[in-house]
Short mmCIF file of C-alpha atoms and ligand atoms in Angstrom, two decimals:
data_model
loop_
_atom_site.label_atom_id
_atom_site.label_comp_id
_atom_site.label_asym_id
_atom_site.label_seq_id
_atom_site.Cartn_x
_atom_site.Cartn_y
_atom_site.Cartn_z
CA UNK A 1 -179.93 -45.67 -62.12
CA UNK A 2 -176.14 -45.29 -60.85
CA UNK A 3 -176.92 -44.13 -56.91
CA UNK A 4 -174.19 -43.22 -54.24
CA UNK A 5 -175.10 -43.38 -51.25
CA UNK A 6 -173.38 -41.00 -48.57
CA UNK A 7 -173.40 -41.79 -45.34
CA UNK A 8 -172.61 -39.62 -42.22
CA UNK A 9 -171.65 -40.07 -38.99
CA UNK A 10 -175.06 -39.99 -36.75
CA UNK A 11 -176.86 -42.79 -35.13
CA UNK A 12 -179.36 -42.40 -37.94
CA UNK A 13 -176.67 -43.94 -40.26
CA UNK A 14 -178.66 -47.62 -39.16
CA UNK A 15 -181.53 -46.54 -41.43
CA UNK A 16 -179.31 -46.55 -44.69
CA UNK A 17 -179.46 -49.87 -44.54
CA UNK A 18 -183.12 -49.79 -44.97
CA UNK A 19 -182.13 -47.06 -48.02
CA UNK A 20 -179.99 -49.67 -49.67
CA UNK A 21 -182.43 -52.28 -49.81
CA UNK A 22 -184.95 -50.04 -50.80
CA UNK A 23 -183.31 -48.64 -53.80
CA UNK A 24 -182.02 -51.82 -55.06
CA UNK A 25 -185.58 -53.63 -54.60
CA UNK A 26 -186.37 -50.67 -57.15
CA UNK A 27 -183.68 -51.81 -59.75
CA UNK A 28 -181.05 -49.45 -58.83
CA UNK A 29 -177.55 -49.61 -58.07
CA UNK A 30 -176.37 -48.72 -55.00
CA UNK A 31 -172.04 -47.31 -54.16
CA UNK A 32 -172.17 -46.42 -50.44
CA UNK A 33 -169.67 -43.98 -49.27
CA UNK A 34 -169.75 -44.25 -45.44
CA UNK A 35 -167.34 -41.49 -43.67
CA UNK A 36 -165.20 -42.82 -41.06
CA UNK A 37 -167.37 -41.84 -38.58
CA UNK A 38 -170.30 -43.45 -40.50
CA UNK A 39 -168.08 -46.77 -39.80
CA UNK A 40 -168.93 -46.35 -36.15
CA UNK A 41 -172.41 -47.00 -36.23
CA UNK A 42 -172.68 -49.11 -39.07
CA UNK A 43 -169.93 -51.38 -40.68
CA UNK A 44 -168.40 -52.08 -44.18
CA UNK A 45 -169.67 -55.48 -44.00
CA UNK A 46 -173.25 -54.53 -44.00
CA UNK A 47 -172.85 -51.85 -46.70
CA UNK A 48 -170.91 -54.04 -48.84
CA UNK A 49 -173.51 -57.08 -48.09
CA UNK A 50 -176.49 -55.07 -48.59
CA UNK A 51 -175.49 -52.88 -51.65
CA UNK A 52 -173.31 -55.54 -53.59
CA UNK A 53 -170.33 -53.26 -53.62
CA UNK A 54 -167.11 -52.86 -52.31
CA UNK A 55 -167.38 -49.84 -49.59
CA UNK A 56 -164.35 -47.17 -48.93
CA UNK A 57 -164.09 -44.09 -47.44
CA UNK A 58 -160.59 -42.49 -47.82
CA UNK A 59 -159.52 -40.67 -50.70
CA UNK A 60 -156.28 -43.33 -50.23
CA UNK A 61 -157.65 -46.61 -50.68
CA UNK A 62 -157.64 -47.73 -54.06
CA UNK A 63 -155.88 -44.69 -55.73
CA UNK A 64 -155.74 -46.72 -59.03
CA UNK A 65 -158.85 -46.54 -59.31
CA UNK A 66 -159.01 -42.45 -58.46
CA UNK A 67 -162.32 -43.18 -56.76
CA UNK A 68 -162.18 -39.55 -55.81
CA UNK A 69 -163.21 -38.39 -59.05
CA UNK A 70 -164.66 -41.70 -60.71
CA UNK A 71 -167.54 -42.38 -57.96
CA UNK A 72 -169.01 -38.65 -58.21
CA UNK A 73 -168.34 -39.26 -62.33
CA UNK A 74 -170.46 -42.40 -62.36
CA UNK A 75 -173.25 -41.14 -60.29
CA UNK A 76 -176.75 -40.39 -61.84
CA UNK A 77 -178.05 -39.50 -58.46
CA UNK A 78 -176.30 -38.94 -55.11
CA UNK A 79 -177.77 -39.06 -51.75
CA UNK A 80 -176.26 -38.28 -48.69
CA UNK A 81 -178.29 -39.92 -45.83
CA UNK A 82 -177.77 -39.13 -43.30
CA UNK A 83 -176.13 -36.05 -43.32
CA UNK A 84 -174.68 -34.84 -40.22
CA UNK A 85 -174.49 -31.15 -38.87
CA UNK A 86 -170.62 -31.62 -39.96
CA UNK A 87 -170.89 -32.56 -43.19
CA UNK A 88 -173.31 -30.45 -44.26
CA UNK A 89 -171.28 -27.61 -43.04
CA UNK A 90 -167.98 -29.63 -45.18
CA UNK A 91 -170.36 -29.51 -48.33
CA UNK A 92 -171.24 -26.24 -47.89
CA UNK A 93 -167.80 -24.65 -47.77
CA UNK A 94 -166.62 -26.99 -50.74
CA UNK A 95 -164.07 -29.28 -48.70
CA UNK A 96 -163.35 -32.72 -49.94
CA UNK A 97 -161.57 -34.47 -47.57
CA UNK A 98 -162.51 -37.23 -47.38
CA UNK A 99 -164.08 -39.64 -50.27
CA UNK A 100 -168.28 -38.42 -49.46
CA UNK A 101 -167.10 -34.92 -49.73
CA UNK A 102 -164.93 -35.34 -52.87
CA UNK A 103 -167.82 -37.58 -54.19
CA UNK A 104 -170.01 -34.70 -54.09
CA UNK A 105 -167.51 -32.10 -55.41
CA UNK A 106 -167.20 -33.90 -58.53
CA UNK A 107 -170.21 -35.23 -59.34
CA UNK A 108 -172.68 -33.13 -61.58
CA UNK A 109 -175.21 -35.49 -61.10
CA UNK A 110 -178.72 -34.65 -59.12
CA UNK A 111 -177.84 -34.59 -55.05
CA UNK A 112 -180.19 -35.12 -52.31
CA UNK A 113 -179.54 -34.38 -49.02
CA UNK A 114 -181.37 -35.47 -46.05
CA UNK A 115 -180.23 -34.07 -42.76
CA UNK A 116 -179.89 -35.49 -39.51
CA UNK A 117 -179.19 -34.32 -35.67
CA UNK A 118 -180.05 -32.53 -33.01
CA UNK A 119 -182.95 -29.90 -32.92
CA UNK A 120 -180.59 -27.09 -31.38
CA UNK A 121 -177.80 -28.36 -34.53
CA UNK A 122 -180.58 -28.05 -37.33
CA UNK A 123 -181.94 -24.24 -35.83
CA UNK A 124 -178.09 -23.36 -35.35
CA UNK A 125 -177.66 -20.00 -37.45
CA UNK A 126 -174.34 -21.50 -39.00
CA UNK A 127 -176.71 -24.79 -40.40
CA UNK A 128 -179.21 -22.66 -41.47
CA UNK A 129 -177.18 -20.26 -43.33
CA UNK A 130 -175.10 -24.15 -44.62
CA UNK A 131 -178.59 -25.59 -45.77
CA UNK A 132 -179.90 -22.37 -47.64
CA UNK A 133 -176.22 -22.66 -49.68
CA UNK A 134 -177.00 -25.98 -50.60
CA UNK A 135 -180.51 -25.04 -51.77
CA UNK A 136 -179.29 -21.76 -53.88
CA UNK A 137 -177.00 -24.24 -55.78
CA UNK A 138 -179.66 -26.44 -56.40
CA UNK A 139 -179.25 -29.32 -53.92
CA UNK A 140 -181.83 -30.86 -52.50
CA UNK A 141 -182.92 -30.48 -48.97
CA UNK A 142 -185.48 -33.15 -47.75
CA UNK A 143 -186.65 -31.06 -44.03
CA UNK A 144 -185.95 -33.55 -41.12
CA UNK A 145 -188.93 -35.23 -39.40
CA UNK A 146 -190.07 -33.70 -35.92
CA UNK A 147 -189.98 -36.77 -33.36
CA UNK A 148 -188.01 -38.51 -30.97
CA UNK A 149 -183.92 -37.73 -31.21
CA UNK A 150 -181.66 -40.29 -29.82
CA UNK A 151 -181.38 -38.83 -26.14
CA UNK A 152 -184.80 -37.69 -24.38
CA UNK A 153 -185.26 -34.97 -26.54
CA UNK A 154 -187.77 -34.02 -29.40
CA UNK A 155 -187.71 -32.05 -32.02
CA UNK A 156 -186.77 -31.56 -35.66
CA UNK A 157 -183.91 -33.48 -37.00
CA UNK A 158 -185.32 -36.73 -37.22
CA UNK A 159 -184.08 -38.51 -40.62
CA UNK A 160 -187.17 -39.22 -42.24
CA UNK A 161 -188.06 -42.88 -43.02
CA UNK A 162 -186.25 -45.09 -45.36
CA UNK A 163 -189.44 -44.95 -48.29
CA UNK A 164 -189.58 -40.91 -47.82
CA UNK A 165 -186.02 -40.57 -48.47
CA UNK A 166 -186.41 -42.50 -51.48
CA UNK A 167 -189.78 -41.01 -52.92
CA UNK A 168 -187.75 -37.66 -52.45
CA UNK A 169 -184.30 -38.24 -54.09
CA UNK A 170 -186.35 -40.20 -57.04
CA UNK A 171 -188.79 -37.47 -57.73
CA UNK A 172 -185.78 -35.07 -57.10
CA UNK A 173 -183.92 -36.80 -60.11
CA UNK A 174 -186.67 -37.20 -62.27
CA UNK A 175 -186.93 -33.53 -61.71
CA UNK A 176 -183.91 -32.37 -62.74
CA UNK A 177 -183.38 -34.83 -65.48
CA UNK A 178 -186.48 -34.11 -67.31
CA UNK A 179 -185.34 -30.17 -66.65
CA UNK A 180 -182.33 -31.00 -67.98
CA UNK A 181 -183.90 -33.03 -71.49
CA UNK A 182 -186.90 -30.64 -71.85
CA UNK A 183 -185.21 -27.15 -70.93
CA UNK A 184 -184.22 -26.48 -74.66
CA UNK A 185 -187.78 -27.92 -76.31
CA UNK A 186 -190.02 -26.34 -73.39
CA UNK A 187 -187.97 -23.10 -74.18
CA UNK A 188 -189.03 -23.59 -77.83
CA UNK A 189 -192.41 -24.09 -77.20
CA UNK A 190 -192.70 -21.74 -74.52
CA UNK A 191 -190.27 -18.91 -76.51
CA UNK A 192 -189.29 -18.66 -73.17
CA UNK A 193 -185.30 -19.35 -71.43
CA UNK A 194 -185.67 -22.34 -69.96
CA UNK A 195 -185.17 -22.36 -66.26
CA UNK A 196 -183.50 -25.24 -64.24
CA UNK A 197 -185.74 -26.02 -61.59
CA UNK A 198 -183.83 -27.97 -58.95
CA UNK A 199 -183.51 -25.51 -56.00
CA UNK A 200 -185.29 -22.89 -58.14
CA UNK A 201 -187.80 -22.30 -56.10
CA UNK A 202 -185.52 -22.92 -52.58
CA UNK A 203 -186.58 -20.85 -50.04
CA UNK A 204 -190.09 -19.66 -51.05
CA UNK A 205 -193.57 -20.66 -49.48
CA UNK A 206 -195.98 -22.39 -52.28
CA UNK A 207 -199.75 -23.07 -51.61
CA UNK A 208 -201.53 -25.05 -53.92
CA UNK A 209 -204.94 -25.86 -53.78
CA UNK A 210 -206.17 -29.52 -55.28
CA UNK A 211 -208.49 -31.71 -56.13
CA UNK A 212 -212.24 -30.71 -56.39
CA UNK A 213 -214.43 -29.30 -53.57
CA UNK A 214 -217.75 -30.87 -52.69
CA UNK A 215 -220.96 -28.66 -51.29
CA UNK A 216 -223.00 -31.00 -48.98
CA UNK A 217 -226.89 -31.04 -49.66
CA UNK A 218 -227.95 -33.42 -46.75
CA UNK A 219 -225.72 -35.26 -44.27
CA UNK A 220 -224.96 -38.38 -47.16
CA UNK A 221 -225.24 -36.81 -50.05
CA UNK A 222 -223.01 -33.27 -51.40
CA UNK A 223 -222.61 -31.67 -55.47
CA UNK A 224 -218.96 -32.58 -56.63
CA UNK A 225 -217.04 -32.50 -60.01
CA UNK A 226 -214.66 -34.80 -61.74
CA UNK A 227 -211.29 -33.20 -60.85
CA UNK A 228 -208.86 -36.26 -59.87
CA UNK A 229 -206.55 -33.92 -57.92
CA UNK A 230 -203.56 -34.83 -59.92
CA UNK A 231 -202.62 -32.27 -61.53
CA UNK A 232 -202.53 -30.16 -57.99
CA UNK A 233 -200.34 -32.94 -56.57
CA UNK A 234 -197.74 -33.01 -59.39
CA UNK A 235 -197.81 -29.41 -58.73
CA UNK A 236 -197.16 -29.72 -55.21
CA UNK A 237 -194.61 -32.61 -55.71
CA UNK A 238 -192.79 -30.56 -58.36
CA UNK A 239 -192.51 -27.20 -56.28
CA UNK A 240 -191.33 -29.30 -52.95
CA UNK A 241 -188.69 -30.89 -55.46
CA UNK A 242 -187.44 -27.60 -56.27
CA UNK A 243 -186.96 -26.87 -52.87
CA UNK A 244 -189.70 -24.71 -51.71
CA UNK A 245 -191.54 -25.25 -48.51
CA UNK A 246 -195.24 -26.82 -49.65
CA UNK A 247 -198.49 -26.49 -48.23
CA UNK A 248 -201.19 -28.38 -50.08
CA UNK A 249 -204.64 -27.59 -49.46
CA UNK A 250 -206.44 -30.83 -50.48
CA UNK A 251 -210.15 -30.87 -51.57
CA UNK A 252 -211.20 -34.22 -52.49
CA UNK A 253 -209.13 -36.02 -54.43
CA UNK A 254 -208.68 -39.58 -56.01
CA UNK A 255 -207.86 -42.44 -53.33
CA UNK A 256 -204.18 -43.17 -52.84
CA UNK A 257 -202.63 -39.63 -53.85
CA UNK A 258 -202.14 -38.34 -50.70
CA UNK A 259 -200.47 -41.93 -49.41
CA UNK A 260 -197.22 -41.15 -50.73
CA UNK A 261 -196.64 -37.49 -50.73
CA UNK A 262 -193.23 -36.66 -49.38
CA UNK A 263 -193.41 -36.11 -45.57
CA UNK A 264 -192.28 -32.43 -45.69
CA UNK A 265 -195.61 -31.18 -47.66
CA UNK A 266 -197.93 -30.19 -45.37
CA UNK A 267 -201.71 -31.60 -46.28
CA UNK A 268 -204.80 -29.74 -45.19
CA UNK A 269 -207.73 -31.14 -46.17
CA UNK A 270 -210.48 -29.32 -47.09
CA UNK A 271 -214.15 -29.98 -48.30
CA UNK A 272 -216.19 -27.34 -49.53
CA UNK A 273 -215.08 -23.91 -51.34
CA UNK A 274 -216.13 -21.69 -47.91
CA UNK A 275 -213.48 -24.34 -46.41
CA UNK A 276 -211.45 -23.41 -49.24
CA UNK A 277 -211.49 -20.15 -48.92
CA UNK A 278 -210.81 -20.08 -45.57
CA UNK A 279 -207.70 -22.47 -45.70
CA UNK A 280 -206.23 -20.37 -48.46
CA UNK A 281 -206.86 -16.95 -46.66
CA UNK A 282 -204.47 -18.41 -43.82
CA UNK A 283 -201.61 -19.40 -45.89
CA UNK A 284 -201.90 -17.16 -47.94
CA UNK A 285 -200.93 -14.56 -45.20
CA UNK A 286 -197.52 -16.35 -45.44
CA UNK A 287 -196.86 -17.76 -48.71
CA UNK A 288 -194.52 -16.36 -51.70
CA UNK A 289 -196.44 -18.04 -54.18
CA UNK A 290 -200.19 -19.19 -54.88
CA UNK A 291 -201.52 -21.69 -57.30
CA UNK A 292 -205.02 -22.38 -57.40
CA UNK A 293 -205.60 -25.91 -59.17
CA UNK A 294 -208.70 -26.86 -57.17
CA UNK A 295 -211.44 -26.92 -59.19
CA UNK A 296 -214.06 -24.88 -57.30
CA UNK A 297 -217.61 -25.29 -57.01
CA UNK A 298 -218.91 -21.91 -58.18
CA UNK A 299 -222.26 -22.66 -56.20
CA UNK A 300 -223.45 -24.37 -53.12
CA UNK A 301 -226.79 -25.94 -51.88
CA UNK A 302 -228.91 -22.53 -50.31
CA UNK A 303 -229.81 -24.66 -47.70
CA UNK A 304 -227.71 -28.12 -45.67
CA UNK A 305 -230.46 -30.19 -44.60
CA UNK A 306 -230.19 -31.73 -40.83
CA UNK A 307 -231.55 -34.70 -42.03
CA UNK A 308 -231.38 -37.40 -45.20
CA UNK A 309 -233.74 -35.82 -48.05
CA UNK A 310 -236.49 -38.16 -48.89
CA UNK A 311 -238.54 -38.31 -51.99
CA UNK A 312 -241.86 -37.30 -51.74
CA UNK A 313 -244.49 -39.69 -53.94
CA UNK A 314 -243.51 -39.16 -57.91
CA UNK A 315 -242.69 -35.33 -57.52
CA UNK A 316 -239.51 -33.95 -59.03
CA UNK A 317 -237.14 -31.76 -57.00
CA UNK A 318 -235.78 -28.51 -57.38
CA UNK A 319 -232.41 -27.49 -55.33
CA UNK A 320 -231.46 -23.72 -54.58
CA UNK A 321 -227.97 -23.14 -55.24
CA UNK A 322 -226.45 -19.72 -54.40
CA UNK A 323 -223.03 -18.68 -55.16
CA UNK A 324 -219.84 -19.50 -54.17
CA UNK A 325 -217.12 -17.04 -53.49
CA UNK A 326 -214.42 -16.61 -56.20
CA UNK A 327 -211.19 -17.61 -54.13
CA UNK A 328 -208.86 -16.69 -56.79
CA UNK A 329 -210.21 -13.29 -57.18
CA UNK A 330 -209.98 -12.33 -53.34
CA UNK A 331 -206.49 -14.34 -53.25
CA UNK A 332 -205.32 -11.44 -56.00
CA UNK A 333 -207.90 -8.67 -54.22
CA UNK A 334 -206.05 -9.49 -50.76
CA UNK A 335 -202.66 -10.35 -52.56
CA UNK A 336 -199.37 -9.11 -50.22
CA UNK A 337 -196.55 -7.23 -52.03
CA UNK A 338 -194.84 -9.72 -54.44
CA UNK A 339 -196.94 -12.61 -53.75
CA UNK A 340 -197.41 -14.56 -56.91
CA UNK A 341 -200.60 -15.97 -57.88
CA UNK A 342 -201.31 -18.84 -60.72
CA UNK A 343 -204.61 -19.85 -61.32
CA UNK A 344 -205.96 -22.90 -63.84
CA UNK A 345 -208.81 -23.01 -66.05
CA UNK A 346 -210.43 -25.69 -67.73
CA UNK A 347 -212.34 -24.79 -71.06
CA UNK A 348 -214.34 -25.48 -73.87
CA UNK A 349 -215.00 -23.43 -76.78
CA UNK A 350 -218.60 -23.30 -78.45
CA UNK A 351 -219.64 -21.80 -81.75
CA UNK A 352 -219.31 -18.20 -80.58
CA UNK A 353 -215.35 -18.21 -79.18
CA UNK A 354 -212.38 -20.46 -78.78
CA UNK A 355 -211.73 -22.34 -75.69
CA UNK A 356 -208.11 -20.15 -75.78
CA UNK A 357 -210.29 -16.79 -76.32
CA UNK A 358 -212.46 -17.83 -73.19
CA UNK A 359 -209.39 -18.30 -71.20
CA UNK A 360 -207.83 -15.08 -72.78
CA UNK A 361 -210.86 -13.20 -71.56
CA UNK A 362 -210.96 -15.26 -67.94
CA UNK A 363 -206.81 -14.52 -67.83
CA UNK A 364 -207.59 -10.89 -68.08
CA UNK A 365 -210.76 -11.42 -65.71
CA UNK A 366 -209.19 -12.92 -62.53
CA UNK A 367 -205.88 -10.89 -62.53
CA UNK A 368 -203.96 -13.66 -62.06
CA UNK A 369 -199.80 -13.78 -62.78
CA UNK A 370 -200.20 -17.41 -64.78
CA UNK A 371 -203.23 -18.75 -66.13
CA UNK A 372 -202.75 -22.44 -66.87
CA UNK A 373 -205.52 -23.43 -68.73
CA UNK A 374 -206.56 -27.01 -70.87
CA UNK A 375 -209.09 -27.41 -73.45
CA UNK A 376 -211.63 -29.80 -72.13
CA UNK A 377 -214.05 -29.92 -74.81
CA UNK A 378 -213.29 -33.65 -76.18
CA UNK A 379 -213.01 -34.29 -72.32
CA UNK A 380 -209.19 -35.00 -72.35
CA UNK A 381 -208.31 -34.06 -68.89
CA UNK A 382 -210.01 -35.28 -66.15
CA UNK A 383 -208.12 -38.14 -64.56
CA UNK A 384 -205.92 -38.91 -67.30
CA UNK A 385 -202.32 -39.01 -67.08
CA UNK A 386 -201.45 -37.37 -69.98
CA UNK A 387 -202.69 -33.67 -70.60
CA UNK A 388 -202.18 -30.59 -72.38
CA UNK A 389 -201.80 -27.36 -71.59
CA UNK A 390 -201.50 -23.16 -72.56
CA UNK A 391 -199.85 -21.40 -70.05
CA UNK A 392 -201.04 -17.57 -70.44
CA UNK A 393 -199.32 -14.71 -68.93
CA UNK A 394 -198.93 -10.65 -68.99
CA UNK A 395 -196.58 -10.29 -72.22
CA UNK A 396 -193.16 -8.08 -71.52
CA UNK A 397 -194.09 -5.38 -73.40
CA UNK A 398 -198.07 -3.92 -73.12
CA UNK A 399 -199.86 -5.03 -70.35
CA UNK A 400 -203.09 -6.33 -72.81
CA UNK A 401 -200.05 -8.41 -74.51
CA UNK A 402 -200.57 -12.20 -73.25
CA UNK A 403 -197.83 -14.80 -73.96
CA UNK A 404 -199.22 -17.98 -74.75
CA UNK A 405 -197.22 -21.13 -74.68
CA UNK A 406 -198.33 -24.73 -75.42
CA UNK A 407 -196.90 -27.48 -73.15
CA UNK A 408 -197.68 -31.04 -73.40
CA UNK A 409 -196.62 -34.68 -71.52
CA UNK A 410 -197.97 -36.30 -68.33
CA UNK A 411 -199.12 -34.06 -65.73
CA UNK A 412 -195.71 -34.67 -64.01
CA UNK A 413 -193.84 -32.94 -67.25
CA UNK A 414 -196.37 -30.36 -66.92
CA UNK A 415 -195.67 -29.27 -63.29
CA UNK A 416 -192.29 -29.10 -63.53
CA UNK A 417 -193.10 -26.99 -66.74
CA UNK A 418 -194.85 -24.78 -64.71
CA UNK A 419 -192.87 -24.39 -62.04
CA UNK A 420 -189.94 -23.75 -63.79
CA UNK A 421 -191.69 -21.22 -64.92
CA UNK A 422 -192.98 -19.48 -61.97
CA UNK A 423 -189.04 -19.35 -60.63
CA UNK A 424 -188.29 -17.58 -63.94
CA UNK A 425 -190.65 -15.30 -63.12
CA UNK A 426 -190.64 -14.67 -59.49
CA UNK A 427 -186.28 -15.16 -58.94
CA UNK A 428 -185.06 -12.07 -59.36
CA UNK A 429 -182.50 -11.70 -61.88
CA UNK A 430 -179.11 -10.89 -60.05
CA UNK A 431 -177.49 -7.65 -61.47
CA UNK A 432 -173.65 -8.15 -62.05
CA UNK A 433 -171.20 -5.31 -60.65
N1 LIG B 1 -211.78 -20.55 -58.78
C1 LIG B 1 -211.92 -20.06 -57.52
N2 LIG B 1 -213.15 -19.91 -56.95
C2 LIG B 1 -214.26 -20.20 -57.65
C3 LIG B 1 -214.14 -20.68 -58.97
C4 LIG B 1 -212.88 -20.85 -59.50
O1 LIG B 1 -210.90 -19.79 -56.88
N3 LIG B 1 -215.45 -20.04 -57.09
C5 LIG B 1 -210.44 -20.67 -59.36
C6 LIG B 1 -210.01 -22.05 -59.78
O2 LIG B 1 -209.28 -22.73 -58.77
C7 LIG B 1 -209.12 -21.75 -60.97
C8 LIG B 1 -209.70 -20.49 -61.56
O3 LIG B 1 -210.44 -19.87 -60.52
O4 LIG B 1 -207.79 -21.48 -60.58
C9 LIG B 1 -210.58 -20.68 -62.75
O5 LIG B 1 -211.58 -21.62 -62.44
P1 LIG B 1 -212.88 -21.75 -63.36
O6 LIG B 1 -213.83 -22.72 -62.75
O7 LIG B 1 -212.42 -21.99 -64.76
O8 LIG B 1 -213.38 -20.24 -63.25
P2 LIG B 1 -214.77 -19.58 -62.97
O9 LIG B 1 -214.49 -18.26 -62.35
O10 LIG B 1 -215.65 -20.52 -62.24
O11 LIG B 1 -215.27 -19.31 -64.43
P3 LIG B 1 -216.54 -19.84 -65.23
O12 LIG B 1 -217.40 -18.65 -65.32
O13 LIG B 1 -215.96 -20.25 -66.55
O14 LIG B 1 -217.15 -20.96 -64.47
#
């Protein structure tokens, strides 16, 4: 992929360097555009050395060339890291004055941007108001890191590392590219508008539960399921790409998917559904939208023994289980004004119903806005990459209408499906004067 690489002026400007090599160990190809002030910290040598390419930053060197226009032209992704207070607030107000800021004018490829400064900078009003801009016209905002600032101070405005920066902007443009390509057929299969989904969900607060929960018997041993947790964390991944701030409630979930989430989710982890329900009944007190992909135990061990069970001779064993709460049903009992709640259902039909007339019947059940649900019967979805899925929800017209659309790709494709269809739900369509 084509990458340009803005660079502000802030002391964090050292770390592109670490971005450069980064992206080009992936295969990319890297055009930094430093600003002057950039040049302060960090010199044209060292960009040119480490990306391969000759480095400017006026709008007046190499007019033949128009770089103005041409580098924003050429870009498949642009990144601006770091991005100062300044230029943020230059982006925001559509200046291009120098060859960063013109870069980003023109281009109308994906942009990332990751900011950088000082705590009392970043909680400014006039930043704040600058950053939600950017996220209403679908850039995207990676949330600094909270740590040490250059001076004594601490606080949020930390860039984040080098490898977060890049598993953002990457999953930011795969995002918006595979909007972009699958808009018009998800549309068709959904008979639904497609909705863009970079920055569509910008702004909002987005639980998701993943991953399945586990009900301990005795102090080694617990009752589990299958669930891999991927689907939840493509969920997670996709909503934080369209700009919404994540909180993933993790029950357990296949080794090495948490590793590398982007920093700004927030992980709690979780074991059993009582945990569950618990962790969900305090973010759900502040989130805008709910989506339940863990898959639940629906009953627990009656009793947690202190101590390991042992067998007893050749006798069998019989375990009390008693019933688990139904978090998605108190999430929409409890539900605040607005709130919008998705919940996912995995099926299989038998000789009496359909596994899409069981979901049907569990859509209407739970009261959920979105019921995603898969048909499991020739056990296609557990841990596999590639899935498919019927996305159920209230029709437009009688409330015991229910729109049924058929998505299918990795479980990536399907998040993004999904979210984009959440915002098209939950963004409230602006009424022209
Ligand atoms: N769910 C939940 N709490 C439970 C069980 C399920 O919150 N105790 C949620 C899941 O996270 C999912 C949805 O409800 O979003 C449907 O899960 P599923 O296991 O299919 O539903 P059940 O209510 O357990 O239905 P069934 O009778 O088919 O087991």
């Amino acid at each position: 992929m084509r990458i340009v690489l803005g660079v502000a002026g802030g002391i964090a400007a050292y770390k592109s360097a670490h971005l450069i090599r980064r992206l080009r160990e992936l295969g990319h190809t890297v055009t930094v555009v430093p600003t002057a002030d950039a040049l302060k910290f960090v010199g044209a040598p060292t960009f040119e050395a480490l990306s391969g390419q000759p480095v400017t930053t006026d709008v007046f060197d190499e007019v033949d060339k128009v770089n103005h226009v041409r580098i924003g032209h050429e870009a498949e992704l642009l990144i601006v890291a770091p991005a100062t207070a300044n230029t943020i607030a230059k982006i925001a107000a559509g200046l291009a004055d120098d060859l960063l800021t013109a870069s980003v004018l023109t281009t109308t490829a994906p942009i990332v941007v990751a900011p950088a400064m000082h705590t009392e900078m970043w909680h400014n009003p006039a930043t704040v108001a600058n950053i939600a801009t950017l996220r209403a016209r679908g850039v995207h905002v990676l949330d600094p890191a909270v740590g040490r600032l250059t001076g004594p101070d601490s606080g949020p405005g930390r860039l984040p590392e080098p490898e977060e920066i890049v598993a953002f902007a990457l999953a930011a443009a795969e995002a918006d590219t595979a909007e972009a390509g699958t808009t018009e057929t998800a549309a068709a299969e959904a008979g639904t508008a497609g909705t863009d989904s970079a920055g569509a969900l910008s702004g909002k607060r987005v639980v998701v539960s993943a991953g399945g929960t586990r009900e301990a018997l005795d102090p080694v041993r617990f009752l589990g399921n299958r669930s891999s947790g991927k689907q939840g964390i493509a969920l997670a991944r996709a909503a934080f790409a369209a700009g919404a701030q994540v909180e993933l409630v993790a029950a357990h979930v296949d080794s090495g998917l948490l590793a590398d989430l982007p920093a700004g989710i927030t992980v709690t982890p979780i074991e059993s559904t009582l945990d569950l329900q618990a962790a969900m009944a305090t973010a759900a007190e502040h989130a805008d939208i709910i989506i339940m992909a863990a898959a639940v135990a629906d009953f627990r061990p009656a009793r947690l023994a202190d101590a390991k069970l042992k067998k007893s001779g050749d006798e069998g064993m019989s375990i009390e289980l008693v019933q688990n709460p139904d978090v998605l049903a108190g999430l929409v009992a409890d539900r605040r004004p607005g709130q919008f709640i998705v919940g996912f259902a995995a099926e299989t039909g038998d000789a009496a119903h359909t596994a899409h007339e069981y979901a049907e019947a569990k859509f209407r059940r739970k009261g959920a806005d979105l019921l995603v649900f898969n048909d499991v019967s020739a056990d296609r979805a557990f841990g596999h990459d590639v899935t498919e899925v019927v996305i159920l929800a209230a029709g437009d017209g009688a409330s015991d209408v229910v729109d049924a659309a058929t998505l299918a790709g990795t479980k990536d494709d399907v998040a993004q499906k999904v979210v984009a269809e959440i915002a098209r739900r939950t963004t409230p369509v602006e009424s022209t004067p």
